[in-house]
Each structure stands twice: as C-alpha cells, then as structure tokens.
Short mmCIF file of C-alpha atoms and ligand atoms in Angstrom, two decimals:
data_model
loop_
_atom_site.label_atom_id
_atom_site.label_comp_id
_atom_site.label_asym_id
_atom_site.label_seq_id
_atom_site.Cartn_x
_atom_site.Cartn_y
_atom_site.Cartn_z
CA MET A 1 2.48 -20.44 -0.38
CA ALA A 2 1.23 -18.09 -3.10
CA PHE A 3 -1.03 -19.48 -5.82
CA ASN A 4 -1.96 -18.20 -9.26
CA SER A 5 -4.74 -18.92 -11.70
CA LEU A 6 -3.36 -19.50 -15.20
CA ILE A 7 -5.37 -19.74 -18.39
CA LEU A 8 -3.52 -22.00 -20.85
CA ARG A 9 -4.63 -21.92 -24.49
CA LEU A 10 -3.58 -25.24 -26.04
CA GLU A 11 -3.92 -26.79 -29.46
CA LEU A 12 -4.20 -30.59 -29.24
CA VAL A 13 -3.42 -32.76 -32.29
CA HIS A 14 -5.79 -35.68 -31.67
CA SER A 15 -3.68 -38.34 -33.41
CA LYS A 16 -0.80 -37.65 -31.02
CA VAL A 17 -2.31 -36.72 -27.66
CA ASN A 18 -5.63 -36.96 -25.85
CA PHE A 19 -7.05 -34.68 -23.18
CA GLY A 20 -6.53 -37.27 -20.41
CA GLU A 21 -2.77 -37.11 -20.99
CA VAL A 22 -2.84 -33.30 -20.78
CA ALA A 23 -4.86 -33.43 -17.53
CA SER A 24 -2.44 -35.98 -16.02
CA ALA A 25 0.59 -33.84 -16.95
CA ILE A 26 -1.01 -30.80 -15.30
CA SER A 27 -1.86 -32.77 -12.17
CA ARG A 28 1.65 -34.31 -11.96
CA ALA A 29 3.12 -30.77 -12.10
CA GLY A 30 0.97 -29.72 -9.12
CA GLY A 31 -1.84 -27.91 -10.99
CA ASP A 32 -5.61 -28.21 -10.34
CA ILE A 33 -7.84 -27.78 -13.40
CA THR A 34 -10.72 -25.47 -12.43
CA SER A 35 -12.39 -25.04 -15.85
CA ILE A 36 -12.08 -26.06 -19.50
CA ASP A 37 -13.45 -24.08 -22.47
CA VAL A 38 -13.40 -25.43 -25.99
CA ILE A 39 -12.42 -22.46 -28.17
CA ARG A 40 -12.25 -24.26 -31.53
CA PRO A 41 -13.50 -27.86 -31.84
CA GLY A 42 -12.19 -29.96 -34.77
CA GLN A 43 -11.78 -33.49 -36.12
CA ASP A 44 -7.97 -33.48 -36.28
CA SER A 45 -7.15 -30.86 -33.68
CA SER A 46 -8.91 -28.65 -31.15
CA VAL A 47 -8.09 -25.48 -29.23
CA ARG A 48 -9.01 -25.27 -25.53
CA ASP A 49 -8.59 -22.80 -22.69
CA ILE A 50 -7.71 -24.65 -19.52
CA THR A 51 -7.82 -22.70 -16.26
CA VAL A 52 -5.36 -24.09 -13.76
CA HIS A 53 -4.84 -23.21 -10.09
CA VAL A 54 -1.14 -23.65 -9.34
CA ALA A 55 1.48 -22.60 -6.80
CA GLU A 56 3.63 -19.74 -8.15
CA ILE A 57 6.78 -21.82 -7.67
CA ALA A 58 5.35 -24.69 -9.77
CA GLU A 59 4.22 -22.51 -12.72
CA ALA A 60 7.40 -22.76 -14.81
CA SER A 61 7.70 -26.55 -14.50
CA LEU A 62 4.01 -27.01 -15.34
CA ILE A 63 4.43 -24.99 -18.54
CA GLU A 64 7.62 -26.88 -19.44
CA SER A 65 5.94 -30.26 -18.91
CA LEU A 66 3.08 -29.30 -21.25
CA LYS A 67 5.50 -28.01 -23.89
CA SER A 68 7.33 -31.33 -23.77
CA LEU A 69 4.18 -33.36 -24.59
CA ALA A 70 4.07 -34.46 -28.26
CA GLY A 71 1.01 -33.15 -30.13
CA ILE A 72 0.57 -30.05 -27.98
CA GLN A 73 1.05 -26.47 -29.03
CA LEU A 74 0.94 -23.97 -26.19
CA ILE A 75 -0.62 -20.95 -27.94
CA ASN A 76 -0.81 -18.59 -24.99
CA VAL A 77 -0.48 -18.42 -21.22
CA SER A 78 -2.36 -15.63 -19.53
CA ASP A 79 -2.88 -15.34 -15.86
CA ARG A 80 -5.98 -13.84 -14.33
CA THR A 81 -3.93 -11.10 -12.75
CA PHE A 82 -2.87 -9.90 -16.21
CA LEU A 83 -6.41 -10.22 -17.52
CA ALA A 84 -7.63 -8.01 -14.65
CA HIS A 85 -5.28 -5.29 -15.93
CA LEU A 86 -6.36 -5.34 -19.59
CA GLY A 87 -7.23 -1.77 -20.60
CA GLY A 88 -6.34 -0.46 -17.12
CA LYS A 89 -8.34 -0.70 -13.91
CA ILE A 90 -10.21 2.60 -13.64
CA SER A 91 -12.20 5.02 -15.80
CA VAL A 92 -13.79 8.45 -15.41
CA GLN A 93 -17.61 8.52 -15.28
CA PRO A 94 -19.90 11.57 -15.63
CA ASN A 95 -22.15 12.33 -12.65
CA LEU A 96 -25.13 13.24 -14.80
CA PRO A 97 -26.17 12.37 -18.34
CA ILE A 98 -26.26 14.92 -21.17
CA LYS A 99 -29.50 14.03 -22.98
CA ASN A 100 -30.38 17.19 -24.90
CA ARG A 101 -29.23 20.71 -25.81
CA ASP A 102 -30.70 22.09 -22.65
CA ASP A 103 -28.53 19.77 -20.54
CA LEU A 104 -25.56 20.62 -22.73
CA SER A 105 -25.98 24.34 -22.29
CA ARG A 106 -26.09 23.88 -18.50
CA VAL A 107 -23.09 21.59 -17.96
CA TYR A 108 -21.07 23.16 -20.75
CA THR A 109 -21.14 26.50 -22.52
CA PRO A 110 -22.89 28.89 -22.02
CA GLY A 111 -24.12 27.82 -18.54
CA VAL A 112 -20.75 26.73 -17.25
CA ALA A 113 -19.38 30.25 -17.70
CA ARG A 114 -21.47 31.59 -14.82
CA VAL A 115 -20.08 28.90 -12.57
CA CYS A 116 -16.51 29.71 -13.66
CA THR A 117 -17.08 33.38 -12.90
CA SER A 118 -18.46 32.54 -9.50
CA ILE A 119 -15.33 30.50 -8.65
CA HIS A 120 -13.14 33.28 -10.03
CA GLU A 121 -14.83 35.71 -7.61
CA ASN A 122 -14.59 33.28 -4.69
CA PRO A 123 -11.96 30.51 -5.18
CA LYS A 124 -13.29 28.61 -2.13
CA LYS A 125 -16.29 27.71 -4.27
CA ALA A 126 -14.02 25.27 -6.13
CA TYR A 127 -14.79 22.95 -3.22
CA SER A 128 -18.54 23.02 -3.81
CA LEU A 129 -18.73 23.46 -7.59
CA THR A 130 -15.96 21.15 -8.88
CA ILE A 131 -14.57 17.69 -8.18
CA LYS A 132 -11.91 19.19 -5.88
CA ARG A 133 -13.53 18.26 -2.57
CA ASN A 134 -13.49 14.56 -3.34
CA THR A 135 -10.46 14.13 -5.57
CA VAL A 136 -6.92 13.06 -4.71
CA ALA A 137 -3.87 12.76 -6.96
CA VAL A 138 -1.82 9.60 -6.50
CA VAL A 139 1.58 10.84 -7.67
CA THR A 140 4.71 8.81 -8.30
CA ASP A 141 7.97 9.12 -10.20
CA GLY A 142 8.30 5.33 -10.33
CA THR A 143 11.56 5.23 -8.37
CA ALA A 144 10.64 2.95 -5.41
CA VAL A 145 7.72 0.90 -6.66
CA LEU A 146 6.75 -1.68 -4.04
CA GLY A 147 10.03 -3.53 -3.43
CA LEU A 148 10.75 -3.53 -7.18
CA GLY A 149 12.84 -0.37 -7.08
CA ASP A 150 13.28 2.21 -9.84
CA ILE A 151 11.12 0.70 -12.60
CA GLY A 152 9.99 4.03 -14.06
CA PRO A 153 6.67 5.87 -14.44
CA HIS A 154 5.05 3.56 -17.02
CA ALA A 155 5.69 0.41 -15.02
CA ALA A 156 4.53 2.12 -11.82
CA ALA A 157 1.08 2.83 -13.26
CA PRO A 158 -0.63 -0.48 -12.30
CA VAL A 159 0.19 0.16 -8.63
CA MET A 160 -1.14 3.73 -8.82
CA GLU A 161 -4.31 2.56 -10.60
CA GLY A 162 -4.69 -0.05 -7.86
CA LYS A 163 -4.41 2.64 -5.16
CA ALA A 164 -7.02 4.71 -7.04
CA MET A 165 -9.40 1.73 -7.10
CA LEU A 166 -8.95 1.20 -3.37
CA PHE A 167 -9.56 4.89 -2.61
CA LYS A 168 -12.86 4.70 -4.47
CA GLN A 169 -14.08 1.32 -3.35
CA LEU A 170 -13.16 1.66 0.31
CA ALA A 171 -13.75 5.35 0.96
CA GLY A 172 -15.63 6.83 -2.01
CA VAL A 173 -12.65 9.10 -2.80
CA ASP A 174 -12.01 9.79 -6.50
CA ALA A 175 -8.29 9.31 -6.99
CA PHE A 176 -6.32 9.78 -10.18
CA PRO A 177 -2.92 8.22 -10.96
CA ILE A 178 -0.20 10.66 -12.05
CA CYS A 179 3.08 9.04 -13.15
CA LEU A 180 5.78 11.67 -13.64
CA ASP A 181 8.60 11.22 -16.11
CA THR A 182 11.19 13.03 -14.02
CA LYS A 183 13.30 12.20 -10.97
CA ASP A 184 14.31 15.79 -10.37
CA THR A 185 13.15 16.96 -6.94
CA GLU A 186 12.51 20.55 -8.00
CA GLU A 187 10.69 19.53 -11.16
CA ILE A 188 8.49 17.09 -9.22
CA ILE A 189 7.59 19.80 -6.68
CA ARG A 190 6.90 22.32 -9.44
CA THR A 191 4.75 19.90 -11.40
CA ILE A 192 2.68 18.79 -8.43
CA LYS A 193 2.09 22.41 -7.43
CA ALA A 194 1.06 23.23 -10.98
CA ILE A 195 -1.53 20.45 -11.18
CA SER A 196 -2.80 20.88 -7.62
CA PRO A 197 -5.77 23.28 -8.18
CA ILE A 198 -8.15 20.48 -9.18
CA PHE A 199 -7.20 18.21 -6.28
CA GLY A 200 -8.32 18.22 -2.64
CA GLY A 201 -5.27 16.22 -1.55
CA ILE A 202 -1.99 14.76 -2.79
CA ASN A 203 -1.02 11.15 -2.02
CA LEU A 204 2.66 10.71 -2.86
CA GLU A 205 3.51 7.11 -3.66
CA ASP A 206 6.62 5.03 -4.27
CA ILE A 207 9.08 7.94 -4.53
CA SER A 208 12.48 6.79 -3.31
CA SER A 209 14.26 8.21 -0.30
CA PRO A 210 15.84 10.59 0.53
CA ARG A 211 14.14 12.73 -2.17
CA CYS A 212 10.71 11.79 -0.87
CA PHE A 213 11.33 13.64 2.41
CA GLU A 214 12.12 16.98 0.80
CA ILE A 215 9.35 16.63 -1.79
CA GLU A 216 6.75 16.00 0.90
CA THR A 217 8.00 18.65 3.31
CA ARG A 218 8.16 21.34 0.65
CA LEU A 219 4.75 20.53 -0.80
CA ALA A 220 3.15 20.43 2.64
CA GLU A 221 4.56 23.92 3.30
CA GLU A 222 3.71 25.38 -0.07
CA LEU A 223 0.26 23.90 -0.76
CA ASP A 224 -2.95 24.48 1.20
CA ILE A 225 -4.24 20.92 0.69
CA PRO A 226 -3.03 17.83 2.59
CA VAL A 227 0.07 16.13 1.21
CA PHE A 228 0.71 12.62 2.50
CA HIS A 229 3.52 10.30 1.47
CA ASP A 230 1.73 7.01 1.86
CA ASP A 231 4.87 4.84 2.00
CA GLN A 232 6.11 6.88 4.95
CA HIS A 233 3.07 7.66 7.02
CA GLY A 234 0.45 5.18 5.83
CA THR A 235 2.92 2.42 6.56
CA ALA A 236 3.96 3.83 9.94
CA VAL A 237 0.33 4.21 11.01
CA VAL A 238 -0.57 0.62 10.14
CA VAL A 239 2.62 -0.71 11.76
CA ILE A 240 1.80 1.09 15.01
CA ALA A 241 -1.77 -0.22 14.86
CA GLY A 242 -0.55 -3.80 14.36
CA LEU A 243 2.15 -3.46 16.98
CA LEU A 244 -0.25 -2.13 19.65
CA ASN A 245 -2.39 -5.22 19.17
CA ALA A 246 0.49 -7.70 18.78
CA LEU A 247 1.99 -6.47 22.04
CA LYS A 248 -1.32 -7.17 23.78
CA VAL A 249 -1.26 -10.72 22.37
CA VAL A 250 2.26 -11.43 23.64
CA GLY A 251 1.76 -9.53 26.92
CA LYS A 252 4.64 -7.03 26.47
CA ARG A 253 4.66 -3.25 26.92
CA ILE A 254 5.83 -0.87 24.20
CA GLU A 255 8.24 0.88 26.65
CA ASN A 256 10.05 -2.40 27.34
CA VAL A 257 10.49 -4.02 23.93
CA ARG A 258 13.64 -3.95 21.79
CA VAL A 259 12.67 -3.19 18.19
CA VAL A 260 14.77 -3.77 15.05
CA VAL A 261 13.60 -1.89 11.94
CA ASN A 262 15.30 -3.01 8.72
CA GLY A 263 15.32 -0.68 5.70
CA ILE A 264 15.57 2.96 6.74
CA GLY A 265 14.07 4.44 3.60
CA ALA A 266 10.71 6.15 3.19
CA ALA A 267 8.73 3.66 5.25
CA GLY A 268 11.49 2.86 7.75
CA VAL A 269 12.21 6.48 8.74
CA SER A 270 8.55 7.24 9.39
CA ILE A 271 8.08 3.96 11.29
CA CYS A 272 11.08 4.75 13.53
CA LYS A 273 9.75 8.25 14.25
CA MET A 274 6.31 6.97 15.10
CA LEU A 275 7.71 4.14 17.27
CA LEU A 276 9.66 6.69 19.29
CA ALA A 277 6.58 8.90 19.62
CA ALA A 278 4.60 5.86 20.78
CA GLY A 279 7.09 5.13 23.59
CA VAL A 280 9.67 2.65 22.24
CA SER A 281 12.83 3.03 24.34
CA ARG A 282 15.18 0.55 22.63
CA LEU A 283 15.34 0.98 18.84
CA VAL A 284 17.81 -0.50 16.34
CA PRO A 285 17.42 1.02 12.85
CA VAL A 286 19.31 -1.05 10.22
CA ASP A 287 20.07 -0.40 6.55
CA ARG A 288 22.37 -2.05 4.00
CA ASP A 289 25.55 -1.33 5.96
CA GLY A 290 24.19 -2.54 9.29
CA ALA A 291 22.84 -0.78 12.37
CA ILE A 292 22.52 3.01 12.43
CA ILE A 293 23.93 3.77 15.86
CA GLN A 294 23.53 6.50 18.43
CA GLY A 295 26.46 8.91 18.14
CA GLY A 296 27.26 7.84 14.55
CA THR A 297 27.75 10.25 11.64
CA TYR A 298 25.64 9.79 8.50
CA PRO A 299 25.23 11.70 5.24
CA HIS A 300 21.47 10.98 5.16
CA PRO A 301 19.76 13.69 7.28
CA MET A 302 17.08 11.35 8.61
CA TRP A 303 19.67 8.73 9.60
CA GLN A 304 21.60 11.48 11.37
CA TRP A 305 18.39 12.48 13.17
CA LEU A 306 18.01 8.85 14.32
CA ALA A 307 21.65 8.70 15.44
CA ASP A 308 20.93 11.69 17.69
CA GLN A 309 18.02 10.01 19.51
CA PRO A 310 18.74 8.60 23.00
CA GLN A 311 16.48 5.57 22.41
CA VAL A 312 18.63 4.38 19.48
CA GLU A 313 21.17 1.73 20.54
CA SER A 314 24.87 2.48 20.23
CA GLN A 315 26.03 -1.10 19.51
CA PRO A 316 27.01 -1.63 15.82
CA GLY A 317 26.26 -4.87 13.98
CA THR A 318 24.78 -6.51 10.92
CA LEU A 319 21.09 -7.37 10.75
CA LYS A 320 21.87 -10.98 11.59
CA GLU A 321 23.79 -9.85 14.66
CA VAL A 322 21.41 -7.22 16.02
CA ILE A 323 18.31 -9.36 15.60
CA ARG A 324 19.50 -11.55 18.48
CA ASP A 325 17.21 -10.96 21.51
CA ALA A 326 14.99 -8.49 19.65
CA ASP A 327 11.33 -8.62 20.70
CA VAL A 328 10.11 -7.08 17.45
CA PHE A 329 11.41 -7.14 13.87
CA ILE A 330 9.89 -4.77 11.32
CA GLY A 331 11.14 -5.20 7.74
CA VAL A 332 10.52 -2.56 5.08
CA SER A 333 13.56 -3.36 2.96
CA ARG A 334 13.65 -6.20 0.44
CA ALA A 335 13.00 -9.90 -0.01
CA ASN A 336 14.70 -12.85 1.64
CA LEU A 337 17.16 -11.30 4.09
CA LEU A 338 16.43 -13.60 7.04
CA ASN A 339 16.06 -17.32 7.64
CA ALA A 340 14.54 -19.51 10.35
CA ALA A 341 17.77 -19.55 12.41
CA ASP A 342 17.77 -15.72 12.54
CA VAL A 343 14.25 -15.42 13.92
CA GLN A 344 14.90 -18.30 16.34
CA ARG A 345 17.55 -16.11 17.98
CA MET A 346 14.99 -13.41 18.80
CA ALA A 347 13.57 -13.07 22.33
CA ALA A 348 10.74 -15.40 23.40
CA ASN A 349 7.27 -14.48 22.09
CA SER A 350 8.74 -12.54 19.20
CA ILE A 351 6.80 -10.38 16.75
CA VAL A 352 7.89 -10.27 13.09
CA PHE A 353 6.36 -7.88 10.54
CA ALA A 354 8.09 -8.77 7.24
CA MET A 355 6.54 -6.16 5.02
CA ALA A 356 8.65 -5.91 1.86
CA ASN A 357 6.38 -6.31 -1.16
CA PRO A 358 5.74 -8.49 -3.02
CA GLN A 359 8.20 -10.88 -1.31
CA PRO A 360 8.78 -10.38 2.42
CA GLU A 361 12.16 -10.33 4.23
CA ILE A 362 11.54 -13.92 5.31
CA ALA A 363 9.19 -16.48 3.76
CA PRO A 364 6.11 -16.96 5.99
CA GLU A 365 6.51 -20.76 5.97
CA GLU A 366 10.02 -20.37 7.34
CA ALA A 367 9.20 -17.81 10.05
CA ILE A 368 5.81 -18.85 11.40
CA PRO A 369 6.94 -21.95 13.39
CA HIS A 370 9.49 -19.84 15.31
CA VAL A 371 7.70 -16.57 16.09
CA ARG A 372 4.58 -15.78 18.11
CA VAL A 373 3.04 -13.14 15.82
CA PHE A 374 3.86 -12.95 12.12
CA ALA A 375 2.57 -10.46 9.58
CA THR A 376 3.34 -9.46 5.98
CA GLY A 377 2.14 -6.76 3.60
CA ARG A 378 0.43 -9.38 1.42
CA SER A 379 -3.24 -10.20 1.09
CA ASP A 380 -2.73 -13.97 0.80
CA TYR A 381 -1.61 -14.51 4.44
CA PRO A 382 -3.23 -13.65 7.78
CA ASN A 383 -2.31 -10.30 9.41
CA GLN A 384 -1.91 -8.11 6.34
CA ILE A 385 -0.06 -5.00 7.54
CA ASN A 386 -0.51 -2.78 4.54
CA ASN A 387 -1.01 0.94 4.16
CA VAL A 388 -4.27 0.19 2.34
CA LEU A 389 -5.78 0.10 5.85
CA VAL A 390 -4.80 3.74 6.25
CA PHE A 391 -4.86 5.97 3.18
CA PRO A 392 -8.57 5.60 2.25
CA GLY A 393 -9.85 6.50 5.74
CA ILE A 394 -7.24 9.16 6.45
CA PHE A 395 -8.00 11.00 3.19
CA ARG A 396 -11.77 10.51 3.67
CA GLY A 397 -11.44 12.26 7.01
CA ALA A 398 -9.04 14.95 5.77
CA LEU A 399 -11.23 15.77 2.75
CA ASP A 400 -14.45 15.85 4.77
CA CYS A 401 -13.07 18.36 7.27
CA ARG A 402 -10.94 20.10 4.61
CA ALA A 403 -7.84 19.64 6.72
CA ARG A 404 -4.92 21.77 5.64
CA HIS A 405 -2.42 19.11 6.78
CA ILE A 406 -2.36 15.51 7.94
CA ASN A 407 -0.49 16.02 11.20
CA GLU A 408 1.02 13.68 13.83
CA PRO A 409 -2.05 13.64 16.11
CA MET A 410 -4.23 12.70 13.11
CA LYS A 411 -1.86 9.81 12.28
CA LEU A 412 -1.75 8.52 15.85
CA ALA A 413 -5.55 8.75 16.02
CA ALA A 414 -5.74 6.70 12.81
CA ALA A 415 -3.40 4.03 14.24
CA ARG A 416 -5.46 3.72 17.43
CA ALA A 417 -8.67 3.59 15.42
CA ILE A 418 -7.40 0.72 13.25
CA ALA A 419 -6.19 -1.20 16.31
CA SER A 420 -9.53 -0.68 18.05
CA VAL A 421 -11.47 -2.39 15.27
CA VAL A 422 -10.13 -5.74 16.56
CA SER A 423 -11.89 -6.27 19.89
CA GLU A 424 -10.11 -7.77 22.91
CA ARG A 425 -12.27 -10.88 22.49
CA GLU A 426 -11.27 -11.35 18.84
CA LEU A 427 -7.57 -10.56 19.28
CA ASN A 428 -5.17 -13.49 18.73
CA GLU A 429 -1.87 -14.35 16.98
CA GLN A 430 -3.59 -14.73 13.61
CA TYR A 431 -5.78 -11.66 13.98
CA ILE A 432 -3.97 -8.52 15.14
CA ILE A 433 -5.16 -6.23 12.39
CA PRO A 434 -8.58 -5.91 10.75
CA SER A 435 -9.21 -6.91 7.18
CA ILE A 436 -9.36 -4.10 4.64
CA PHE A 437 -12.86 -5.37 3.87
CA ASN A 438 -13.99 -4.66 7.42
CA GLU A 439 -16.26 -1.65 6.85
CA GLN A 440 -15.56 -0.31 10.33
CA VAL A 441 -11.95 0.52 9.37
CA VAL A 442 -12.66 3.51 7.13
CA THR A 443 -15.52 4.68 9.35
CA GLU A 444 -13.40 4.60 12.51
CA VAL A 445 -10.29 6.09 10.89
CA ARG A 446 -12.33 8.91 9.34
CA LYS A 447 -14.01 9.73 12.65
CA SER A 448 -10.77 9.75 14.66
CA VAL A 449 -8.91 11.75 12.03
CA ILE A 450 -11.61 14.42 11.87
CA GLU A 451 -11.71 14.67 15.68
CA ALA A 452 -7.92 15.09 15.79
CA ALA A 453 -7.98 17.63 12.94
CA ILE A 454 -10.63 19.71 14.73
CA LEU A 455 -8.75 19.52 18.04
CA THR A 456 -5.45 20.56 16.46
CA GLY A 457 -7.02 23.39 14.46
CA THR A 458 -6.14 22.09 11.01
CA ALA A 459 -9.78 21.42 10.01
CA ARG A 460 -11.32 24.18 7.89
CA ARG A 461 -14.82 22.72 7.95
CA ILE A 462 -16.87 20.84 10.51
CA PRO A 463 -18.60 17.96 8.68
CA PRO A 464 -22.39 17.82 9.21
CA ASP A 465 -22.21 14.62 11.30
CA PHE A 466 -19.90 16.42 13.78
CA ARG A 467 -21.86 19.65 14.05
CA SER A 468 -24.42 19.28 16.81
CA SER A 469 -22.82 16.75 19.16
CA GLY A 470 -19.18 17.85 18.98
CA GLY A 471 -18.27 14.39 17.66
CA ALA A 472 -19.36 11.98 14.94
CA LYS A 473 -22.87 10.69 15.35
N1 NAI B 501 3.33 -3.38 3.53
C1 NAI B 501 3.24 -2.09 3.29
O1 NAI B 501 2.22 -1.45 3.52
C2 NAI B 501 4.39 -1.39 2.72
C3 NAI B 501 5.51 -2.06 2.34
N2 NAI B 501 6.55 -1.37 1.82
C4 NAI B 501 7.69 -2.15 1.36
O2 NAI B 501 8.84 -1.77 2.07
C5 NAI B 501 9.97 -1.78 1.21
C6 NAI B 501 10.65 -0.43 1.23
O3 NAI B 501 9.77 0.57 0.73
P1 NAI B 501 10.19 2.11 0.78
O4 NAI B 501 10.56 2.50 2.15
O5 NAI B 501 9.11 2.83 0.08
O6 NAI B 501 11.48 2.09 -0.16
P2 NAI B 501 12.83 2.95 -0.06
O7 NAI B 501 13.54 2.68 -1.33
O8 NAI B 501 12.53 4.35 0.33
O9 NAI B 501 13.64 2.29 1.15
C7 NAI B 501 14.19 1.01 1.12
C8 NAI B 501 15.34 1.01 2.09
O10 NAI B 501 15.77 -0.34 2.26
C9 NAI B 501 17.17 -0.33 2.26
N3 NAI B 501 17.69 -1.65 1.94
C10 NAI B 501 17.83 -2.24 0.73
N4 NAI B 501 18.42 -3.44 0.87
C11 NAI B 501 18.64 -3.61 2.19
C12 NAI B 501 19.21 -4.63 2.95
N5 NAI B 501 19.70 -5.73 2.38
N6 NAI B 501 19.27 -4.49 4.30
C13 NAI B 501 18.79 -3.37 4.89
N7 NAI B 501 18.24 -2.36 4.21
C14 NAI B 501 18.16 -2.48 2.87
C15 NAI B 501 17.55 0.74 1.26
O11 NAI B 501 18.88 1.18 1.42
C16 NAI B 501 16.53 1.80 1.60
O12 NAI B 501 17.01 2.66 2.61
C17 NAI B 501 9.45 -2.18 -0.16
O13 NAI B 501 9.59 -3.56 -0.30
C18 NAI B 501 7.97 -1.85 -0.09
O14 NAI B 501 7.20 -2.66 -0.92
C19 NAI B 501 6.57 -0.01 1.71
C20 NAI B 501 5.47 0.70 2.05
C21 NAI B 501 4.27 0.05 2.54
C1 PYR B 502 1.99 -1.09 -0.11
C2 PYR B 502 2.91 -0.08 -0.66
O1 PYR B 502 2.58 1.09 -0.75
C3 PYR B 502 4.22 -0.51 -1.11
O2 PYR B 502 4.57 -1.67 -0.95
O3 PYR B 502 4.95 0.36 -1.64
MG1 MG B 503 3.93 2.26 -1.91
#
C-alpha cells in the first residue's frame, strides 16, 4: 500500500475544539501524526502544521473528517512530494568562482575568445574545453509521460527534472531537461539536431509511439552522439536483467517460457525485440485490441515486424484469455487491467512484472499471493524494475568512451551487468534486481558498456582505466 506524508495547516478555535479531538479524528481516519509545529499561538485560536503519515487511499477521507469538525479551519494541505518540487529540483552551478577581474578575463572575454578559436579550428576540442563530454539532454514532447499519457511539455517537466537528478546523483552525468512544445516528428528531429552541439548524448523520454521510433532512428543516423530512447531501451534492458534473475529463482529456462507482453508501445516493442534476441521462443504481444498474432496484418510497422516473427504465437485472444498458462507477464501498458483470478490462471511459479507507472497493471496486494516473483516500476515495493537502473550507467559508459551509438551488444551487456550485481547467494523472490542505491550498478553497467562499445568499434576513445589492461581496472 502506498503512503504519503501530508502537512496540514489548521486553525483551531479553542472554544469549539481542542487538539485531542483533532488528533483522535486523524487517528480514526487512519493517519499517524509524526510532528506538530505551532505556527501562530493565540488565546482564542492557534495555527498549527501537523505532519501526518497516511495511506494514499485514506487521504481524502482524513481531510473530509477534519473539515467536518466544528472549530477547525483547514488552511492548507501540502504533501512533502509537492514541497520537494518547489522551485524545481535542479540548478546549474559554476565549476570555478569568479573572484576578480583577472578571473573574469580568463573565463569570459577576452580570454574565452582564444578557446573559441581553438574549438573552431578543431571541433573535437569541444569535448575537452566545454561541458559537452559530460552533458546529456533529456528531451520530451510530453506525449507519453509515465502512464499519464499526453499531458504536455509543462506537465512533463517534473519527470525530466527527476531524470536529470538521477543522472547526476547516480552517475555524475550533467543532464538538462528539454520539454518541447511540438508533437511534429520533423520539427522534433530538427530541434534536437539544432540544439545537439552542446550535448554529448541525447536521452529521449516519454515520447509516444509510433513517432518515437522514427525520431530515434533518424536522430541516431543523423547525429554523431548517442541517442537513446529510455522508455524503449532502458526499460527493455532492465526487464531482461530482472527476467534473467527471476528465471533462476523459479528454475525455468528462457527458451522454454511463454511470455505475454501487454502494451506494445515504446517500451513494449523494445522489450519484445530484446526478449527474442535473448532466446524467448513463445511470445504473445498484446495491445488494446488483443494479441498481435503471427501472420496478422497491422498498420503499425513495429507490430507488423512482430507479426512476421516465428516465435510470436498465432492464436488470437484478449489479454484475459492469453494470460492463461503464461509463465511470464510483462505489463508496460496502463493501470488495473488484471485481477487475482487472471494471474491465478498463469502457469505454476509465474513471474509478473507489472510496470505501468505510477499504478501497475495489477495491484501488488492482489497479485503477490498468487505469483512466485512479482515486480513493479515503483520504489515503494520490493523488486523495482525501472529504467533508472539503466540510463545513468549506460550514458556514463557511452560518454566515457565517446561512443557514437548505444548498440544492441552494449544494451545486452548492460542487462547482464545489472543481473550480475545480485549474487546467486542473495537471489530470492523478493530480490531479483539490485537497488538503484547499490553503487555497484553504475560501476558494472559502465564497465560492461565500454567493453562492448570497444569490441563493436563504436567507441571513439579508450578511457584511462581501460588503457593498459584491455579492460577496466
Ligand atoms: N517501469 C519502468 O521503468 C517503465 C515503465 N513504463 C510504463 O509503461 C507504460 C507504457 O509506457 P510507454 O511504452 O512509454 O507508452 P506508449 O504510449 O508508447 O505505449 C503504451 C501502449 O500501451 C497500449 N495500451 C493502452 N491501454 C492498453 C490496454 N488496456 N491493453 C493493452 N495495451 C494497452 C497503448 O495502445 C500503447 O501501445 C507506462 O505506464 C509507463 O509508465 C514505461 C517505461 C519504463
Ligand atoms: C520510468 C519511466 O521512464 C516511465 O514510466 O515512463
Ligand atoms: Mg519514461
């Protein structure tokens, strides 16, 4: 169950209500008071901030019960999540202070002009003399934000700022959110190309399918820096990592399992492709209209590609039909599509990754008693299968070796690296995937990605820690 921390600012009229009554009302509604601050004391009335820990589903009734108490005025309700977003979540910091005119003339005019000229003469120097080598653009058009859909570029910004924070904190990569006010494929491509000179990589985020496929393919062809649509490939990499470990837990082999993937959009297409590359031989891709079947005809080019694959089943059906006897369910669609009875009909020792954000395809409480391994994309349950395990390390590696592309071998190497962070001894139903706070994740992903980039010839630089030994020290 998800919990929230609310800060309730209340005015109490002392002749009508006392604090004990307020505390009892909060407790009856399921809230735990964690702190009380008196904001304005007074003889007749007082204003207090009461911090309350409460289940998300009980929030509305708690607020209603306080409003119904005589002598109470509810001045404001803020939750800590909103407070964490006040003023935005990132800022730009200088690397060195400007203390005097001498400093100024070095970092700015006239000194800077010599540096500009040097880059003009040799554009490669942008990597050593500007922020390019460590900076990634996190670009969205706001059309497929989490599972919230097309909420636009302004509303998408908190997610992009969040990704930028994670890039920095987990991998030391400076990332900048770019929220584009256009849904036009050509305009998006043109704009990203136009802003690309300052960036060492482009992380596309939350751009809806099918446009996301063309945008990524075209940019990868036309730019000489890595372009990575996180919702496609970051998600596929982390799913493969989790699946490799989950299969070990349940004692099944990837070649033998029947896998249902629900939601064949950005994430679903890439997951299906990577599952096939990893050896899955029985795949059932499902979207709104039911299973995408072998031999079928589809307007969506990626669905058509799937329909042409021999591993894709030819039996039509709705999600509720095709989930029967599946060994693995992977959901990257939307909230609340399955119930306990559906997952009970899966094969014994089933694996369910319900990854729609913020609400999964099935509530964890409903699924967990009936499946062997359960995972979501959320941080408040065990087994968080989220692309945050991937993009920081993959870009760290790609930037450090100045990879031109992030190719399939680099992605597979990243998936294996993430899986390997959980040792055989540690592996169990509740622990198939490492925590994002496990420092080994970025280190291992970076190392494996650089090795794969060097082997496949896409690296344009050998990082110092790879130079003498032929591998990371
Ligand atoms: N945990 C993680 O790391 C990640 C989770 N996701 C989640 O996966 C979901 C999809 O994300 P994207 O692929 O980026 O979006 P998308 O918009 O590209 O694709 C969503 C797909 O789901 C399909 N869909 C919608 N309702 C459906 C239904 N009732 N049954 C079957 N299919 C249905 C749509 O037709 C579409 O093809 C979102 O909830 C997102 O938050 C996405 C990326 C990473
Ligand atoms: C995690 C992520 O990228 C998404 O849900 O869209
Ligand atoms: Mg996303």
